[in-house]
CSV table of C-alpha atoms and ligand atoms in Angstrom, one decimal:
chain,number,residue,atom,x,y,z
A,1,MET,CA,0.0,0.0,0.0
A,2,VAL,CA,1.3,3.4,-0.9
A,3,GLN,CA,1.7,5.8,2.0
A,4,ALA,CA,-0.3,9.1,1.9
A,5,GLN,CA,2.9,11.2,1.8
A,6,GLU,CA,4.2,9.3,-1.2
A,7,LEU,CA,0.9,9.9,-2.9
A,8,VAL,CA,1.3,13.6,-2.6
A,9,LEU,CA,5.1,13.7,-3.4
A,10,ASP,CA,5.4,11.3,-6.2
A,11,PRO,CA,4.1,12.4,-9.6
A,12,LEU,CA,1.8,10.1,-11.6
A,13,ARG,CA,3.6,9.4,-14.8
A,14,VAL,CA,1.9,7.7,-17.7
A,15,TYR,CA,3.4,6.6,-21.0
A,16,ARG,CA,1.2,7.3,-24.0
A,17,ILE,CA,1.0,7.3,-27.8
A,18,PRO,CA,-1.3,9.5,-29.9
A,19,PHE,CA,-4.9,8.4,-30.4
A,20,SER,CA,-4.7,5.5,-27.9
A,21,THR,CA,-8.1,4.3,-26.7
A,22,ASN,CA,-6.7,2.7,-23.6
A,23,VAL,CA,-4.6,5.8,-22.7
A,24,GLU,CA,-7.8,7.9,-23.0
A,25,ARG,CA,-9.4,5.7,-20.3
A,26,VAL,CA,-6.7,6.7,-17.9
A,27,ALA,CA,-7.0,10.4,-18.9
A,28,LEU,CA,-10.7,10.4,-18.2
A,29,ALA,CA,-10.3,8.6,-14.8
A,30,ALA,CA,-7.6,11.0,-13.7
A,31,GLY,CA,-9.7,14.0,-14.9
A,32,HIS,CA,-12.7,12.6,-12.9
A,33,LYS,CA,-10.5,12.5,-9.8
A,34,GLU,CA,-8.8,15.8,-10.5
A,35,LEU,CA,-5.4,14.2,-10.7
A,36,ALA,CA,-2.5,15.8,-12.6
A,37,VAL,CA,-0.7,13.3,-14.8
A,38,GLU,CA,2.8,13.8,-16.2
A,39,TRP,CA,2.4,12.3,-19.6
A,40,ILE,CA,5.4,10.7,-21.2
A,41,ASP,CA,5.0,10.8,-25.0
A,42,VAL,CA,6.3,7.8,-26.9
A,43,ASP,CA,6.9,7.4,-30.6
A,44,PRO,CA,4.4,4.6,-31.6
A,45,GLY,CA,7.2,3.1,-33.7
A,46,ASP,CA,9.8,3.0,-30.9
A,47,ARG,CA,8.6,1.3,-27.7
A,48,SER,CA,12.0,1.0,-26.1
A,49,ALA,CA,11.2,3.5,-23.3
A,50,VAL,CA,8.0,1.7,-22.5
A,51,GLU,CA,9.8,-1.7,-22.6
A,52,ALA,CA,12.6,-0.4,-20.4
A,53,ALA,CA,10.0,0.9,-17.8
A,54,SER,CA,7.6,-2.0,-17.8
A,55,GLY,CA,9.0,-5.1,-19.6
A,56,GLN,CA,6.3,-4.9,-22.3
A,57,PRO,CA,5.6,-2.6,-25.3
A,58,LEU,CA,1.9,-1.6,-24.8
A,59,VAL,CA,0.6,1.7,-23.4
A,60,PRO,CA,-0.7,3.0,-21.1
A,61,VAL,CA,1.9,2.3,-18.4
A,62,LEU,CA,1.6,4.1,-15.1
A,63,VAL,CA,4.7,4.7,-13.0
A,64,HIS,CA,4.4,6.0,-9.5
A,65,GLY,CA,7.4,6.0,-7.2
A,66,GLY,CA,8.7,2.4,-7.4
A,67,GLU,CA,5.4,1.0,-8.8
A,68,VAL,CA,4.8,0.2,-12.4
A,69,VAL,CA,1.3,-0.7,-13.6
A,70,CYS,CA,0.5,-2.0,-17.1
A,71,ASP,CA,-3.0,-2.5,-18.7
A,72,SER,CA,-5.6,0.1,-18.6
A,73,PRO,CA,-8.2,-1.7,-16.4
A,74,ALA,CA,-5.5,-2.5,-13.8
A,75,ILE,CA,-4.4,1.2,-13.9
A,76,LEU,CA,-8.0,2.4,-13.4
A,77,ASP,CA,-8.4,0.0,-10.4
A,78,TRP,CA,-5.1,1.3,-9.0
A,79,LEU,CA,-6.3,4.9,-9.3
A,80,ASP,CA,-9.6,4.1,-7.7
A,81,GLU,CA,-8.0,2.3,-4.8
A,82,ARG,CA,-5.5,5.0,-4.1
A,83,PHE,CA,-7.7,8.0,-4.9
A,84,PRO,CA,-11.2,6.8,-4.0
A,85,ASP,CA,-12.9,10.2,-3.9
A,86,PRO,CA,-14.8,10.7,-6.2
A,87,PRO,CA,-15.2,7.0,-7.0
A,88,LEU,CA,-15.3,5.3,-10.4
A,89,TYR,CA,-17.7,2.6,-9.2
A,90,PRO,CA,-21.1,2.9,-7.5
A,91,ALA,CA,-21.0,2.6,-3.7
A,92,ASP,CA,-23.8,-0.1,-3.7
A,93,ARG,CA,-22.2,-3.5,-3.8
A,94,ALA,CA,-24.7,-5.1,-6.3
A,95,ALA,CA,-24.5,-2.0,-8.6
A,96,ARG,CA,-20.7,-2.2,-8.4
A,97,ALA,CA,-20.7,-5.9,-9.4
A,98,GLU,CA,-22.9,-5.0,-12.4
A,99,VAL,CA,-20.4,-2.4,-13.6
A,100,ALA,CA,-17.5,-4.9,-13.0
A,101,ILE,CA,-19.3,-7.4,-15.2
A,102,PHE,CA,-19.7,-4.8,-17.9
A,103,VAL,CA,-16.0,-4.0,-17.7
A,104,GLN,CA,-15.0,-7.6,-18.1
A,105,TRP,CA,-17.5,-8.1,-20.9
A,106,PHE,CA,-16.3,-5.0,-22.7
A,107,ASN,CA,-12.6,-6.0,-22.5
A,108,LEU,CA,-12.8,-9.7,-22.9
A,109,VAL,CA,-15.8,-10.1,-25.2
A,110,TRP,CA,-16.8,-6.9,-27.0
A,111,LYS,CA,-13.3,-5.9,-28.0
A,112,GLY,CA,-12.7,-9.3,-29.6
A,113,PRO,CA,-14.4,-8.7,-33.0
A,114,PRO,CA,-12.9,-5.3,-33.8
A,115,ASN,CA,-9.4,-6.6,-32.7
A,116,GLU,CA,-9.8,-9.7,-34.9
A,117,LEU,CA,-11.1,-7.8,-37.9
A,118,VAL,CA,-7.8,-5.9,-38.1
A,119,ALA,CA,-6.1,-9.1,-39.4
A,120,VAL,CA,-8.9,-11.5,-40.5
A,121,GLU,CA,-8.6,-13.0,-44.0
A,122,ASP,CA,-11.6,-15.3,-44.2
A,123,ASP,CA,-14.7,-13.4,-45.6
A,124,ALA,CA,-17.3,-15.5,-43.7
A,125,ARG,CA,-15.5,-14.9,-40.4
A,126,ALA,CA,-15.2,-11.2,-41.1
A,127,ALA,CA,-19.0,-11.1,-41.8
A,128,THR,CA,-19.7,-12.8,-38.4
A,129,LEU,CA,-17.4,-10.4,-36.6
A,130,ARG,CA,-19.1,-7.4,-38.3
A,131,ASP,CA,-22.5,-8.7,-37.3
A,132,ARG,CA,-21.4,-9.1,-33.7
A,133,MET,CA,-20.2,-5.5,-33.6
A,134,ARG,CA,-23.5,-4.2,-35.1
A,135,ALA,CA,-25.6,-6.3,-32.7
A,136,SER,CA,-23.8,-4.7,-29.7
A,137,ILE,CA,-25.0,-1.2,-30.6
A,138,GLY,CA,-28.5,-2.0,-29.2
A,139,LEU,CA,-27.0,-3.2,-25.9
A,140,PHE,CA,-25.3,0.2,-25.3
A,141,GLU,CA,-28.5,2.0,-26.4
A,142,GLY,CA,-30.5,-0.1,-23.9
A,143,LEU,CA,-28.1,0.9,-21.1
A,144,LEU,CA,-28.6,4.5,-22.1
A,145,HIS,CA,-32.4,4.3,-22.2
A,146,ASP,CA,-33.7,7.1,-20.0
A,147,ARG,CA,-30.3,7.7,-18.4
A,148,GLU,CA,-27.4,10.0,-19.1
A,149,TYR,CA,-24.5,7.5,-18.5
A,150,LEU,CA,-24.2,3.8,-19.1
A,151,PHE,CA,-24.9,2.9,-15.4
A,152,GLY,CA,-26.7,6.1,-14.3
A,153,ALA,CA,-24.0,8.3,-13.0
A,154,PHE,CA,-20.7,8.9,-14.8
A,155,GLY,CA,-18.2,6.2,-13.9
A,156,MET,CA,-16.1,3.2,-14.8
A,157,GLY,CA,-18.5,1.9,-17.5
A,158,ASP,CA,-18.2,5.2,-19.4
A,159,VAL,CA,-14.5,5.5,-18.9
A,160,ILE,CA,-14.0,1.9,-20.3
A,161,ALA,CA,-16.3,2.2,-23.3
A,162,PHE,CA,-16.2,5.9,-24.4
A,163,PRO,CA,-12.7,5.9,-26.1
A,164,PHE,CA,-13.9,3.1,-28.4
A,165,LEU,CA,-17.6,4.1,-29.0
A,166,LYS,CA,-16.7,7.7,-29.6
A,167,TYR,CA,-15.5,6.6,-33.0
A,168,ALA,CA,-19.0,5.6,-33.9
A,169,ALA,CA,-20.3,9.0,-32.7
A,170,PHE,CA,-17.6,11.3,-33.9
A,171,GLY,CA,-15.8,9.5,-36.7
A,172,LEU,CA,-12.0,9.5,-37.2
A,173,PRO,CA,-10.2,12.6,-36.0
A,174,ALA,CA,-7.7,14.3,-38.3
A,175,GLY,CA,-4.4,12.5,-38.3
A,176,ASP,CA,-5.8,9.2,-36.9
A,177,ASP,CA,-5.0,6.5,-39.5
A,178,GLU,CA,-5.3,3.4,-37.2
A,179,LEU,CA,-7.1,0.6,-39.0
A,180,PHE,CA,-8.6,-0.5,-35.7
A,181,HIS,CA,-10.2,2.9,-35.3
A,182,ARG,CA,-11.5,2.9,-38.9
A,183,ILE,CA,-13.2,-0.5,-38.1
A,184,LEU,CA,-14.9,1.1,-35.1
A,185,VAL,CA,-16.2,3.9,-37.3
A,186,GLU,CA,-17.4,1.7,-40.1
A,187,GLN,CA,-18.8,-1.3,-38.2
A,188,LEU,CA,-20.7,0.7,-35.6
A,189,PRO,CA,-23.2,2.6,-37.7
A,190,LEU,CA,-25.5,4.7,-35.5
A,191,GLU,CA,-29.0,5.9,-36.4
A,192,PRO,CA,-29.4,9.7,-36.1
A,193,GLU,CA,-31.6,9.2,-33.0
A,194,SER,CA,-29.2,6.8,-31.2
A,195,PRO,CA,-28.7,7.9,-27.6
A,196,ILE,CA,-25.0,7.1,-28.1
A,197,HIS,CA,-24.5,10.4,-29.9
A,198,ALA,CA,-25.6,12.6,-26.9
A,199,TRP,CA,-23.9,10.2,-24.4
A,200,ALA,CA,-20.6,10.6,-26.3
A,201,ARG,CA,-20.9,14.4,-26.3
A,202,ARG,CA,-21.6,14.3,-22.6
A,203,VAL,CA,-18.6,12.1,-21.8
A,204,ASP,CA,-16.4,14.0,-24.1
A,205,ALA,CA,-17.2,17.2,-22.0
A,206,HIS,CA,-15.6,15.6,-18.9
A,207,PRO,CA,-12.1,16.7,-18.0
A,208,ARG,CA,-8.9,14.7,-18.8
A,209,GLY,CA,-6.0,14.4,-16.4
B,1,GSH,N1,-5.0,-4.5,-22.5
B,1,GSH,C1,-4.1,-3.3,-22.7
B,1,GSH,C2,-4.0,-3.1,-24.2
B,1,GSH,C3,-3.0,-2.0,-24.4
B,1,GSH,C4,-2.9,-1.7,-25.9
B,1,GSH,O1,-3.3,-2.5,-26.8
B,1,GSH,N2,-2.4,-0.5,-26.2
B,1,GSH,C5,-2.3,0.0,-27.5
B,1,GSH,C6,-2.7,1.4,-27.6
B,1,GSH,S1,-4.4,1.6,-27.3
B,1,GSH,C7,-0.8,-0.2,-28.0
B,1,GSH,O2,0.1,0.1,-27.2
B,1,GSH,N3,-0.7,-0.7,-29.2
B,1,GSH,C8,0.6,-0.8,-29.8
B,1,GSH,C9,0.8,-2.0,-30.6
B,1,GSH,O3,-0.1,-2.8,-30.6
B,1,GSH,O4,1.9,-2.1,-31.1
B,1,GSH,C10,-4.8,-2.1,-22.0
B,1,GSH,O5,-6.0,-2.1,-21.9
B,1,GSH,O6,-4.1,-1.2,-21.6
């Protein structure tokens, strides 16, 4: 456990690359908690600094004092544990479990089809993956029925999903040529009346760390 004094003295450093979905999760969580982050910008084509710091090449990587945390969900949990106010999860235990199930589903199930589509060669498999992505739109719209954020109040569910679903709502930003992001734009077609549009604007208005 990190001591309170260390929390104040040691900066939160996070390695990042441009347009990274998983990095934006950390930025949103830090913004929610009003935490200042010292961003370490890394050339996407040269991960040597990230590898030297963490033993693996992917961002985000958080470094705090002697601690190194890889993987955005683990970083978000680390932040919520050390800086619990305001929280990312609901206080109610059952509601918290529901959000935790969503987080696991999003990371372990929902992300699968767009990730696989980046490299898939078989046409039939690609069609199945596209169908799965399109079918998921209604689930997010259902969660947003009559509420402003995915689980009522802004929190972990929004932080986890927004950096990916924003591509469906906003399209590709200038300079972003990631195939993965283009797949998100093309395979998540939203109807004009989809509540995902207003939700994305609402989440986008939240501060980043
Ligand atoms: N499970 C990791 C995935 C991290 C990840 O895939 N990061 C991407 C940026 S969003 C990356 O570094 N990609 C570089 C690459 O694949 O070479 C997380 O959630 O942080």
